[in-house]
PDB file of N, CA and C in Angstrom:
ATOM      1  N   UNK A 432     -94.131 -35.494   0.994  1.00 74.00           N
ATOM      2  CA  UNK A 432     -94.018 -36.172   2.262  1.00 74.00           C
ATOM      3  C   UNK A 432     -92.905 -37.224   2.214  1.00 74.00           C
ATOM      4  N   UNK A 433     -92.349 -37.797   1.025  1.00 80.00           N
ATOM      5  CA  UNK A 433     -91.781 -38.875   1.220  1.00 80.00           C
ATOM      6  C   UNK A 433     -90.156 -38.373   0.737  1.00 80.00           C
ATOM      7  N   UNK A 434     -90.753 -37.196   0.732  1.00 85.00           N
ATOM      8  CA  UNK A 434     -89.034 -36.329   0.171  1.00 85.00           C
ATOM      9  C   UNK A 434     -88.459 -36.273   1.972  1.00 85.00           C
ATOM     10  N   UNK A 435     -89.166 -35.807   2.807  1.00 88.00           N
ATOM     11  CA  UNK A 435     -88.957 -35.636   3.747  1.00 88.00           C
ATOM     12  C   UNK A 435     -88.745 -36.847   4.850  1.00 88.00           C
ATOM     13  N   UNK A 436     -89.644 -37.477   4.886  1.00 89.00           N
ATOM     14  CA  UNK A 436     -88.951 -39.105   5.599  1.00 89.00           C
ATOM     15  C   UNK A 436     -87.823 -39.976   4.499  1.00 89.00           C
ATOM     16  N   UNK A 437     -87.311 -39.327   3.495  1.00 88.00           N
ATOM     17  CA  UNK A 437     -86.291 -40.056   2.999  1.00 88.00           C
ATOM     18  C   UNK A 437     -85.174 -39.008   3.375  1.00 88.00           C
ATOM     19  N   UNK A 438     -85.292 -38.125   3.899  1.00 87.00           N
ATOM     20  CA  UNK A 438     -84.374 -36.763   4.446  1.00 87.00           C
ATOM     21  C   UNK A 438     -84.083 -37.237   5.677  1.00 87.00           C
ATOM     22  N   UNK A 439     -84.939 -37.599   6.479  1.00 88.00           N
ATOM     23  CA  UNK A 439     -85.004 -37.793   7.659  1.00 88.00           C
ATOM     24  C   UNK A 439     -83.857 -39.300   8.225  1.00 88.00           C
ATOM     25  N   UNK A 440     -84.496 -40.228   7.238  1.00 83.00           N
ATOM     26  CA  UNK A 440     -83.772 -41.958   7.140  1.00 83.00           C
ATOM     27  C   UNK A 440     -82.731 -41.582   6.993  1.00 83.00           C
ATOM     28  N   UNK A 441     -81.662 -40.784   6.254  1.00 83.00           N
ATOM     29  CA  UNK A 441     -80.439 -40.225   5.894  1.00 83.00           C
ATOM     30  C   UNK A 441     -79.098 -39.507   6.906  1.00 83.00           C
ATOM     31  N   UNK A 442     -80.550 -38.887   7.292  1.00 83.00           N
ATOM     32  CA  UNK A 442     -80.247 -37.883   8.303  1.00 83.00           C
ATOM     33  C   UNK A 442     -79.593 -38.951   9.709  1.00 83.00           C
ATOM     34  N   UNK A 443     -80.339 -40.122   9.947  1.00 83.00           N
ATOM     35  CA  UNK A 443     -80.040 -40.923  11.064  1.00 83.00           C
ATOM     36  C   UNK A 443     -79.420 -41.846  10.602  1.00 83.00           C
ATOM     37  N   UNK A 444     -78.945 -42.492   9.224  1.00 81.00           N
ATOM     38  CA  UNK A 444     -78.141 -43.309   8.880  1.00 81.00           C
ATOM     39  C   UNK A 444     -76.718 -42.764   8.962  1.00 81.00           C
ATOM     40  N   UNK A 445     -76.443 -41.413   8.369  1.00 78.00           N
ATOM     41  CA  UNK A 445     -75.335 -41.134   8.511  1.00 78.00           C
ATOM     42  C   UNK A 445     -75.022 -40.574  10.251  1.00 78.00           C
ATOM     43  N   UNK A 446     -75.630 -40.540  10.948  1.00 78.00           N
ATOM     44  CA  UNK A 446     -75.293 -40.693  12.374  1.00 78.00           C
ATOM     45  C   UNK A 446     -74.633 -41.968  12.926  1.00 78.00           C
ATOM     46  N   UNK A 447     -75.687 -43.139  12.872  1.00 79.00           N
ATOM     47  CA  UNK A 447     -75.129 -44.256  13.069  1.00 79.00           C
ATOM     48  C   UNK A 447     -74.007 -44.762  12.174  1.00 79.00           C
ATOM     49  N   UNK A 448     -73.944 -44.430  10.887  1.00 77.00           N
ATOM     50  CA  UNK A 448     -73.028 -45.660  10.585  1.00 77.00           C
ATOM     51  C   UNK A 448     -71.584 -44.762   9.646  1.00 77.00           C
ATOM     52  N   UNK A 449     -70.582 -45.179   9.923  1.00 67.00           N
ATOM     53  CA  UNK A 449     -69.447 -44.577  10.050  1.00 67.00           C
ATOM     54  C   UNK A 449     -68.965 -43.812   8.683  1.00 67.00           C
ATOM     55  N   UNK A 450     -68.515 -43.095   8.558  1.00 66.00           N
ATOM     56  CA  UNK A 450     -68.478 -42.262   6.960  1.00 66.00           C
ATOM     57  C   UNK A 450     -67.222 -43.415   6.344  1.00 66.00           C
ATOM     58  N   UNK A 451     -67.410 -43.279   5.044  1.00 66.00           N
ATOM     59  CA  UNK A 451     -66.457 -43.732   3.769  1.00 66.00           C
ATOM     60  C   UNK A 451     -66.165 -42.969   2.724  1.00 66.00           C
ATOM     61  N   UNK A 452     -64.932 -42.903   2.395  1.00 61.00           N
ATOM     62  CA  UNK A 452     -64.847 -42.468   1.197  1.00 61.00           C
ATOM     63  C   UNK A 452     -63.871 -40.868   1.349  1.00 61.00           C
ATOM     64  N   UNK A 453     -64.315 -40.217   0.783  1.00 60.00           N
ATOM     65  CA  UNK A 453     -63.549 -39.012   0.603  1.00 60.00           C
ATOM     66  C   UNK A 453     -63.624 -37.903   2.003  1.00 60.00           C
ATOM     67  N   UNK A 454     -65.264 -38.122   2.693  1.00 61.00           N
ATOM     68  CA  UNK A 454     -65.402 -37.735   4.135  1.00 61.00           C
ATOM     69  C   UNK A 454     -65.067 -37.973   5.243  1.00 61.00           C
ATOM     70  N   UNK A 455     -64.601 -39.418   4.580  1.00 58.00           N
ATOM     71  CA  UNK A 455     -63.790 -40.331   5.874  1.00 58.00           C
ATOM     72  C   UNK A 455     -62.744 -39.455   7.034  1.00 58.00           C
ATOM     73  N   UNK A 456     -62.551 -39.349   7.977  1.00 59.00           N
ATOM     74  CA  UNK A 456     -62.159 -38.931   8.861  1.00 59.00           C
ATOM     75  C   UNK A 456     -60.587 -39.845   9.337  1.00 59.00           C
ATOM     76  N   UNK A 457     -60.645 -40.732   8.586  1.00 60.00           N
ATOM     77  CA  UNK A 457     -59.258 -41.481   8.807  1.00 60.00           C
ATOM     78  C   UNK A 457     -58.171 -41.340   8.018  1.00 60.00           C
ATOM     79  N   UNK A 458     -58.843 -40.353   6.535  1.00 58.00           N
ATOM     80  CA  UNK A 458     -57.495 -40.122   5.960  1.00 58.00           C
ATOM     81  C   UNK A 458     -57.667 -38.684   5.921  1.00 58.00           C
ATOM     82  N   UNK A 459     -56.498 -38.325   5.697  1.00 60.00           N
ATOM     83  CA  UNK A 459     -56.332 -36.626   6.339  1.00 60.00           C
ATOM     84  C   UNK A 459     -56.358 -36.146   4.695  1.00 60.00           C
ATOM     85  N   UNK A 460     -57.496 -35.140   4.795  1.00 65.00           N
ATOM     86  CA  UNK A 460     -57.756 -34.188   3.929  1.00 65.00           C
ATOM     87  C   UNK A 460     -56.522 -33.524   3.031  1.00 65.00           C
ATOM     88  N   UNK A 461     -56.269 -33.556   1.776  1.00 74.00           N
ATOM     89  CA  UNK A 461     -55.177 -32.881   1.110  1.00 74.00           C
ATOM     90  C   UNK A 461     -55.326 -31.765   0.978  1.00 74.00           C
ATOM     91  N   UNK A 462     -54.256 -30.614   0.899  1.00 76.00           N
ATOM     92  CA  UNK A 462     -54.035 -28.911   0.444  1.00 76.00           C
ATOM     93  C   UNK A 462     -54.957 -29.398  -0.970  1.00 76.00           C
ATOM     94  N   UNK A 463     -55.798 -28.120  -1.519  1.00 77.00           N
ATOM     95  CA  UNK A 463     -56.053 -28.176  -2.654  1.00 77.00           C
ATOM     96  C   UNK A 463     -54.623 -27.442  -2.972  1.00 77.00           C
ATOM     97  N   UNK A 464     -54.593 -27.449  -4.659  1.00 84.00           N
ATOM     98  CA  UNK A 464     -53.593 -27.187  -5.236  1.00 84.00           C
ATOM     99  C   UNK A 464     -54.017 -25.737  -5.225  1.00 84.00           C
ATOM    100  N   UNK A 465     -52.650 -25.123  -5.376  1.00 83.00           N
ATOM    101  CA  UNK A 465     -52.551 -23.243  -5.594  1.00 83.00           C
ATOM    102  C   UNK A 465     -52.927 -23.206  -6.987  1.00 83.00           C
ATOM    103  N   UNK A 466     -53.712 -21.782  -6.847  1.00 81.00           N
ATOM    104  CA  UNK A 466     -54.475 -21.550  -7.797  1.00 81.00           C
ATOM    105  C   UNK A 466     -53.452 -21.283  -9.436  1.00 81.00           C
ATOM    106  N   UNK A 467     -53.439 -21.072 -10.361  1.00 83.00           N
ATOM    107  CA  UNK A 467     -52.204 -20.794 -11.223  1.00 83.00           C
ATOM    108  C   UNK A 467     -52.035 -19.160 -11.255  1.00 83.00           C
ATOM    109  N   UNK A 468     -51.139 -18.498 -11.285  1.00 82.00           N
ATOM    110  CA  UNK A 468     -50.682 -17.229 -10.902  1.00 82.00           C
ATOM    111  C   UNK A 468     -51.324 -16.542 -12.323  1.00 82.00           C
ATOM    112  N   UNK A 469     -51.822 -15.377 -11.329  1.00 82.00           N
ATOM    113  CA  UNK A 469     -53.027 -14.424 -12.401  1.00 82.00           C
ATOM    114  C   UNK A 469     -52.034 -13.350 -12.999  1.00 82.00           C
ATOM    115  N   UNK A 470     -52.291 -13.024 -14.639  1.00 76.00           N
ATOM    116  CA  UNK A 470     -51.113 -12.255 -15.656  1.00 76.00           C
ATOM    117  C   UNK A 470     -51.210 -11.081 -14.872  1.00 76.00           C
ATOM    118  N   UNK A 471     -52.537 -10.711 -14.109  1.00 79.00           N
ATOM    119  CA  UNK A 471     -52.148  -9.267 -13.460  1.00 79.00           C
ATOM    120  C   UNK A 471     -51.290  -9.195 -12.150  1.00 79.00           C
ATOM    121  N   UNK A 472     -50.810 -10.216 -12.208  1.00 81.00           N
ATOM    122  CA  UNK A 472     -50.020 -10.318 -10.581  1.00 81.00           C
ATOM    123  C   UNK A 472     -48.687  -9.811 -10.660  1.00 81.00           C
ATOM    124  N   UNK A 473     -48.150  -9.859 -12.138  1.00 79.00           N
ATOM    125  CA  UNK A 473     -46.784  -8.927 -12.566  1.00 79.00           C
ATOM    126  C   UNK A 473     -46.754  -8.076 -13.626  1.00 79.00           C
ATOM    127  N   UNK A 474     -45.717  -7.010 -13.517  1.00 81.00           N
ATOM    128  CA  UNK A 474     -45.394  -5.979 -14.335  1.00 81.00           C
ATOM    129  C   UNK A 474     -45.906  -6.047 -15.763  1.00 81.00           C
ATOM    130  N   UNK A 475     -46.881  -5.060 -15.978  1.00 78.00           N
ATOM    131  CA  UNK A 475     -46.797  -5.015 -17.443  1.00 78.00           C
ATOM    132  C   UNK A 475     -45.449  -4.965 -18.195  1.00 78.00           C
ATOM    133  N   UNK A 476     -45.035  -6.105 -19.312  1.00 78.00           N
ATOM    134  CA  UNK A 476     -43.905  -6.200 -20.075  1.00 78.00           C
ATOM    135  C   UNK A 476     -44.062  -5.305 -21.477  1.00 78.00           C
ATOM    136  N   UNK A 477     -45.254  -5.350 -21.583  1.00 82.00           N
ATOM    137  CA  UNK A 477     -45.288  -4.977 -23.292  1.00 82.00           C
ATOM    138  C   UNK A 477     -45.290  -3.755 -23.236  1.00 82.00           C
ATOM    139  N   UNK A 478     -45.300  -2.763 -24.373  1.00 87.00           N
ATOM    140  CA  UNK A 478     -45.252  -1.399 -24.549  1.00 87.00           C
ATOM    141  C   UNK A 478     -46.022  -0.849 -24.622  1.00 87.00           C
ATOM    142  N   UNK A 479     -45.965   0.553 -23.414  1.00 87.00           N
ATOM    143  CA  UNK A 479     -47.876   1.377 -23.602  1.00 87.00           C
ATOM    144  C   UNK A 479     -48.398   1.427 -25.193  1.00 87.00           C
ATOM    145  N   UNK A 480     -49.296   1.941 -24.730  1.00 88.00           N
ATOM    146  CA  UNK A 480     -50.296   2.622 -26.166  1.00 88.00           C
ATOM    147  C   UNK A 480     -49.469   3.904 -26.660  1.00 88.00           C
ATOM    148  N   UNK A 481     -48.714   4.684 -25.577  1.00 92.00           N
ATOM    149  CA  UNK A 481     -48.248   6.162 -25.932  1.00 92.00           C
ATOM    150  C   UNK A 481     -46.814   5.301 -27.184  1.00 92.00           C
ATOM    151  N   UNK A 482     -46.069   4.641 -27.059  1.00 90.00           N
ATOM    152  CA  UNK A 482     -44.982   4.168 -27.813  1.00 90.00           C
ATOM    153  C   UNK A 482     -45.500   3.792 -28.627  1.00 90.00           C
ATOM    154  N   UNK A 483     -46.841   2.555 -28.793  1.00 89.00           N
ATOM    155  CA  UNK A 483     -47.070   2.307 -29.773  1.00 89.00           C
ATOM    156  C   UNK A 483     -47.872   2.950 -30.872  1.00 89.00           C
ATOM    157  N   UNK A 484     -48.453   4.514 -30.366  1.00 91.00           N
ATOM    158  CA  UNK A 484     -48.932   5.627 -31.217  1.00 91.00           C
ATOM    159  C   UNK A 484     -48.111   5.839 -31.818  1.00 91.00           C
ATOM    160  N   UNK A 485     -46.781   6.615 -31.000  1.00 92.00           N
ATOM    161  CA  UNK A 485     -45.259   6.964 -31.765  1.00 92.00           C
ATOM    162  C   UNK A 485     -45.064   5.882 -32.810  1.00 92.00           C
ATOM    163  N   UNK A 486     -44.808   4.934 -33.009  1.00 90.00           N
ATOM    164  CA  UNK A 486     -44.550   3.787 -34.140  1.00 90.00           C
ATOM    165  C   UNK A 486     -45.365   4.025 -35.016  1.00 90.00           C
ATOM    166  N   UNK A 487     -46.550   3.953 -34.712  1.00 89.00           N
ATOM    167  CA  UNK A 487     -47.414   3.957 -35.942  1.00 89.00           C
ATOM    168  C   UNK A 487     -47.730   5.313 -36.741  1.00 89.00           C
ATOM    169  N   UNK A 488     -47.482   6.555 -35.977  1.00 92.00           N
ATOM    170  CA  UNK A 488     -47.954   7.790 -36.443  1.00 92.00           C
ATOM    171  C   UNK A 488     -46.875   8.370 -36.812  1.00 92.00           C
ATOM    172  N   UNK A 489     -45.537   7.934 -36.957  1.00 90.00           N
ATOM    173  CA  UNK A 489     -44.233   8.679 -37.084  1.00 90.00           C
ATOM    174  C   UNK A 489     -44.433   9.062 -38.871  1.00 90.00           C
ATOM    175  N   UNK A 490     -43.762  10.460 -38.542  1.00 92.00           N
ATOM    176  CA  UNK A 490     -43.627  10.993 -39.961  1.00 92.00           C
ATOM    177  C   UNK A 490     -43.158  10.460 -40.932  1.00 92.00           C
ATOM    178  N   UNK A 491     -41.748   9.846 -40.509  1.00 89.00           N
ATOM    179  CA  UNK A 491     -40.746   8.839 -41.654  1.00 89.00           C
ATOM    180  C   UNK A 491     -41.487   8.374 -42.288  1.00 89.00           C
ATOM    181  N   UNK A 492     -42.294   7.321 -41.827  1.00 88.00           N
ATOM    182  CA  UNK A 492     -42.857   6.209 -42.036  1.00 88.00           C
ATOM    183  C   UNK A 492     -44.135   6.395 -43.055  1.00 88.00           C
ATOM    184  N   UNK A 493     -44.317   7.310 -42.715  1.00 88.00           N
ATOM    185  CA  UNK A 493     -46.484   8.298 -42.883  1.00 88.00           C
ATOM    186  C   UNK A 493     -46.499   8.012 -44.538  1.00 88.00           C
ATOM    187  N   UNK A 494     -45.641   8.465 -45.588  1.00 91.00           N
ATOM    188  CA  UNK A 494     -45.479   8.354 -47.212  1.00 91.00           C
ATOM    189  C   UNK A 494     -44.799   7.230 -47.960  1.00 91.00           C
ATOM    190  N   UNK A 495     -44.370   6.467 -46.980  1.00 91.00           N
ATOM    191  CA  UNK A 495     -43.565   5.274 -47.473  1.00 91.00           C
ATOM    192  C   UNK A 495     -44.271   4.270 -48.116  1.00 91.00           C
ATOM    193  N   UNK A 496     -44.078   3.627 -49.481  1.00 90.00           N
ATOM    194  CA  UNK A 496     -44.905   2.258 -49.728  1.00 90.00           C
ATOM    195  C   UNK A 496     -45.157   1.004 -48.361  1.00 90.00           C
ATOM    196  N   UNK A 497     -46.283   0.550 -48.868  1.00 84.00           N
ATOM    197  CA  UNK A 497     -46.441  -0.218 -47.580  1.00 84.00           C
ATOM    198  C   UNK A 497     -45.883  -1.205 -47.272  1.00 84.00           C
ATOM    199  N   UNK A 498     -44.284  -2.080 -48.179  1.00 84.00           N
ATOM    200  CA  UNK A 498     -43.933  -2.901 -47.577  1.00 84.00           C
ATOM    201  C   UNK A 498     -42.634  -2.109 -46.722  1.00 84.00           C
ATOM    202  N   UNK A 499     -41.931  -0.998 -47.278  1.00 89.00           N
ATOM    203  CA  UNK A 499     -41.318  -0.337 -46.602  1.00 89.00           C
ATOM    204  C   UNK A 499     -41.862   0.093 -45.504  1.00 89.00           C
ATOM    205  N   UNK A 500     -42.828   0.584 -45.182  1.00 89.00           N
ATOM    206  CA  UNK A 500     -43.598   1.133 -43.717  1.00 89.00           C
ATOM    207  C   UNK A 500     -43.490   0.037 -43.086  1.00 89.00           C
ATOM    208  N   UNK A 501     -43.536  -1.240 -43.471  1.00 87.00           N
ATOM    209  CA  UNK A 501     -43.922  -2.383 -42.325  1.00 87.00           C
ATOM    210  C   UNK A 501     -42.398  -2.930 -41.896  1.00 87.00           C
ATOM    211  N   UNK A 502     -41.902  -2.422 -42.707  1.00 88.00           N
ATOM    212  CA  UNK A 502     -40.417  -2.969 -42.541  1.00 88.00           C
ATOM    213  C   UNK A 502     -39.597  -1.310 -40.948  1.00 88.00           C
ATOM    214  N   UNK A 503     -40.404  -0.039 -41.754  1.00 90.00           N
ATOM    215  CA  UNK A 503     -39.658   0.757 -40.759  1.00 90.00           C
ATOM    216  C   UNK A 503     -40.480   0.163 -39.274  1.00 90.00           C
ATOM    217  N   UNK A 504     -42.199  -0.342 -38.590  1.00 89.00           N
ATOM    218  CA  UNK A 504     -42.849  -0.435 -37.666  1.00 89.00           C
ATOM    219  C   UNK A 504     -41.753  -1.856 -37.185  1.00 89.00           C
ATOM    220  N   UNK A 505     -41.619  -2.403 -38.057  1.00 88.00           N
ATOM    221  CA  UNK A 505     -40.493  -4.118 -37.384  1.00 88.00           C
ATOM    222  C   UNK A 505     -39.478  -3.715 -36.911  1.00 88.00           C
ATOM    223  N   UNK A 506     -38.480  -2.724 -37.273  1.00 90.00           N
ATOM    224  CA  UNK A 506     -37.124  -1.562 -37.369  1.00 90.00           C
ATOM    225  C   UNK A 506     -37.462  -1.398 -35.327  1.00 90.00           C
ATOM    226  N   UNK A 507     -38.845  -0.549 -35.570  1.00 91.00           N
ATOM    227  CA  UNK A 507     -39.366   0.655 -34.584  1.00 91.00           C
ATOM    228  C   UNK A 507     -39.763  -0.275 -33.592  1.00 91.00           C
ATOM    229  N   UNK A 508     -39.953  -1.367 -33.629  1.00 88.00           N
ATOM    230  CA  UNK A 508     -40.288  -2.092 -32.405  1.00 88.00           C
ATOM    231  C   UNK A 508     -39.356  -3.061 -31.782  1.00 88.00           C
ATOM    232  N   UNK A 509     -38.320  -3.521 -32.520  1.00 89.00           N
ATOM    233  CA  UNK A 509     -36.980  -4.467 -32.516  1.00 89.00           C
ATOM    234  C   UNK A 509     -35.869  -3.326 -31.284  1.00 89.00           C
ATOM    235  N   UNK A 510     -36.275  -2.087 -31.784  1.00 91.00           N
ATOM    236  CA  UNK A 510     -35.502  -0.860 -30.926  1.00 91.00           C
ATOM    237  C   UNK A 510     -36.154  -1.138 -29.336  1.00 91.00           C
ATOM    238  N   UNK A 511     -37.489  -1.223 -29.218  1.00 88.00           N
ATOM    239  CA  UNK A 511     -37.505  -1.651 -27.793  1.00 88.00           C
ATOM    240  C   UNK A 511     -37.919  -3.030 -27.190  1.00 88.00           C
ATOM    241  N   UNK A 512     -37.026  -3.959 -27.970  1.00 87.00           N
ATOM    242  CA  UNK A 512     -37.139  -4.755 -27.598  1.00 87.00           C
ATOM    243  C   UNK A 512     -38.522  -6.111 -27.532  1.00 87.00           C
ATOM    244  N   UNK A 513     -39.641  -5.349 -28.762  1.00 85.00           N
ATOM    245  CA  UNK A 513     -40.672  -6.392 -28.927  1.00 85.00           C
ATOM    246  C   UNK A 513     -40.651  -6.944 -30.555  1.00 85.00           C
ATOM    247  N   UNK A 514     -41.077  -7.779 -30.798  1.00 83.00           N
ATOM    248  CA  UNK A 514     -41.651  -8.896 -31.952  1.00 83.00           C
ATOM    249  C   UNK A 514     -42.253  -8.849 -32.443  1.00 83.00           C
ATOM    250  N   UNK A 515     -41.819  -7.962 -33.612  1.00 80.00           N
ATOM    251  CA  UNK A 515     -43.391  -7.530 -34.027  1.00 80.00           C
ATOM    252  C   UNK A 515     -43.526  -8.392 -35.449  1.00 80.00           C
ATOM    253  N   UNK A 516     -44.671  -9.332 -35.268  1.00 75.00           N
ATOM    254  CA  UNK A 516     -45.033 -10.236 -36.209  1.00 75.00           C
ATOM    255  C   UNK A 516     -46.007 -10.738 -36.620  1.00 75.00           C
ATOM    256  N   UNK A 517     -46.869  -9.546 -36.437  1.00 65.00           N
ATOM    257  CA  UNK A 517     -48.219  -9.448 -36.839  1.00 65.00           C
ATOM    258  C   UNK A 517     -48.242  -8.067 -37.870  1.00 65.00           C
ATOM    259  N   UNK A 518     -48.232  -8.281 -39.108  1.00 63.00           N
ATOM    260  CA  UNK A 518     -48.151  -6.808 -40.574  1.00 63.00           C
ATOM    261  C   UNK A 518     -49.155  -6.568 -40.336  1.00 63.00           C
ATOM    262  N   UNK A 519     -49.701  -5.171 -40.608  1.00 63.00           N
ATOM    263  CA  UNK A 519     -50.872  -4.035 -40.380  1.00 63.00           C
ATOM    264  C   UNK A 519     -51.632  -4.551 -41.930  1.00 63.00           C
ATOM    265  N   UNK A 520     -50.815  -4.860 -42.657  1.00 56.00           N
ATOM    266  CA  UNK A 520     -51.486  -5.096 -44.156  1.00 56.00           C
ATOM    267  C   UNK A 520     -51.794  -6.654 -44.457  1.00 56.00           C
ATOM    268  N   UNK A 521     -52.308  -6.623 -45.229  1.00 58.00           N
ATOM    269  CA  UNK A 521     -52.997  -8.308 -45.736  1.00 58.00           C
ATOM    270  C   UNK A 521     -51.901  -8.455 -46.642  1.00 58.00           C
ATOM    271  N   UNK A 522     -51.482  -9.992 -46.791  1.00 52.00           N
ATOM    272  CA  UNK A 522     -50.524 -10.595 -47.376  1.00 52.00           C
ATOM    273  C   UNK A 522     -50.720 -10.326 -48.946  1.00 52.00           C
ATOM    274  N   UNK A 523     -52.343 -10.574 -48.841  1.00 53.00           N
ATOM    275  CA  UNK A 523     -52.626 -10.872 -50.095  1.00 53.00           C
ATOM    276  C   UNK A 523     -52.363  -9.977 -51.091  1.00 53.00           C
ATOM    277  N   UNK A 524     -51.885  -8.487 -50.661  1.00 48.00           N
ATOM    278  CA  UNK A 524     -51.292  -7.150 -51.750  1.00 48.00           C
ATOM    279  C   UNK A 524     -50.010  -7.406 -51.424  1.00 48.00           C
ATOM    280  N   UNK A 525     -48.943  -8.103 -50.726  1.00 48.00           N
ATOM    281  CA  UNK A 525     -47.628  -8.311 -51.581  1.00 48.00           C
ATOM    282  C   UNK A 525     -46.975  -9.848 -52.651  1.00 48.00           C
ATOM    283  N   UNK A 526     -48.528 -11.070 -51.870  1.00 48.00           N
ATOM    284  CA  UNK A 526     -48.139 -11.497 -53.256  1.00 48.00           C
ATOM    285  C   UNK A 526     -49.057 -12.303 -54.480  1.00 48.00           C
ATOM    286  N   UNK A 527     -49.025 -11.786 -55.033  1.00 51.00           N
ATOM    287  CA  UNK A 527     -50.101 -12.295 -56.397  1.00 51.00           C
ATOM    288  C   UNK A 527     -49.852 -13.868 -56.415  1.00 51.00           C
ATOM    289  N   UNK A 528     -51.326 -14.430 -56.180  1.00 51.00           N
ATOM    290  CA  UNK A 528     -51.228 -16.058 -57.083  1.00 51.00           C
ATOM    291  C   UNK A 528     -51.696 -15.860 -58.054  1.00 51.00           C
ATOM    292  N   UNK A 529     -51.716 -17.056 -58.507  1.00 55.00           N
ATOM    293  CA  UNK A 529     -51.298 -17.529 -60.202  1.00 55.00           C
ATOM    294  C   UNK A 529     -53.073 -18.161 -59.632  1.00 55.00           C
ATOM    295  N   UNK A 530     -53.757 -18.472 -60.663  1.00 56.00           N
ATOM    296  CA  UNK A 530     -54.611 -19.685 -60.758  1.00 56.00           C
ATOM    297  C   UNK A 530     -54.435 -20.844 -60.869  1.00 56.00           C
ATOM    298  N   UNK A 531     -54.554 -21.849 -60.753  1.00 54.00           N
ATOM    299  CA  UNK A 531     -53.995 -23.054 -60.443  1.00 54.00           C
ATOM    300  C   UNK A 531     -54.500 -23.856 -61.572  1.00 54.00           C
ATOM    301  N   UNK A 532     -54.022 -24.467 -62.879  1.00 57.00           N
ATOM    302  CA  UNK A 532     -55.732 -24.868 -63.212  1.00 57.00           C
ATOM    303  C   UNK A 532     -55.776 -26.421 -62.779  1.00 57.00           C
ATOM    304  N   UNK A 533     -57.117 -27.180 -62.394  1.00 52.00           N
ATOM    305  CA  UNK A 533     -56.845 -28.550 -61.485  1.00 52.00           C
ATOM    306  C   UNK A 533     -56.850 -29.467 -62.452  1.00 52.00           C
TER     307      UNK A 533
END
């Protein structure tokens, strides 16, 4: 009951007495800002899946040791124009640490 006559008191206060603040009616409402432009709104840049099968499944490449293979996929992707700088292999098989002793 008292949810409702405090609904009510509200209800007739903001009738009578003049708004403040952000509802105020004396200062003019701003544009919200534009939303930030969604990655699907332009051209895919990067290279299908069909090119990047070709790179990875090419014969040359198929028997080669693996720092040579990663060197022909860097070769094979520099040709159209992407960065390839992420190796298919873990660092840790081209280079041996030492133990450290502390």
């Amino acid at each position: 009951m008292r949810n409702s006559i405090a609904r009510a008191l509200l209800w007739v206060l903001r009738l009578l007495l003049p708004a403040r603040g952000r509802h105020c009616a004396e200062h003019p409402a701003t544009p919200p800002e534009p939303a930030p432009a969604s990655p699907w709104s332009r051209p895919w840049t990067a290279p299908s899946s069909r090119e990047v099968r070709e790179i990875f499944h090419d014969e040359h490449t198929r028997y080669l040791p693996a720092p040579q293979r990663e060197r022909g996929y860097a070769a094979a992707f520099a040709r159209i124009g992407v960065d390839y700088d992420h190796p298919t292999m873990p660092l840790g098989s081209l280079v041996r640490r030492e133990r450290v002793a502390a």
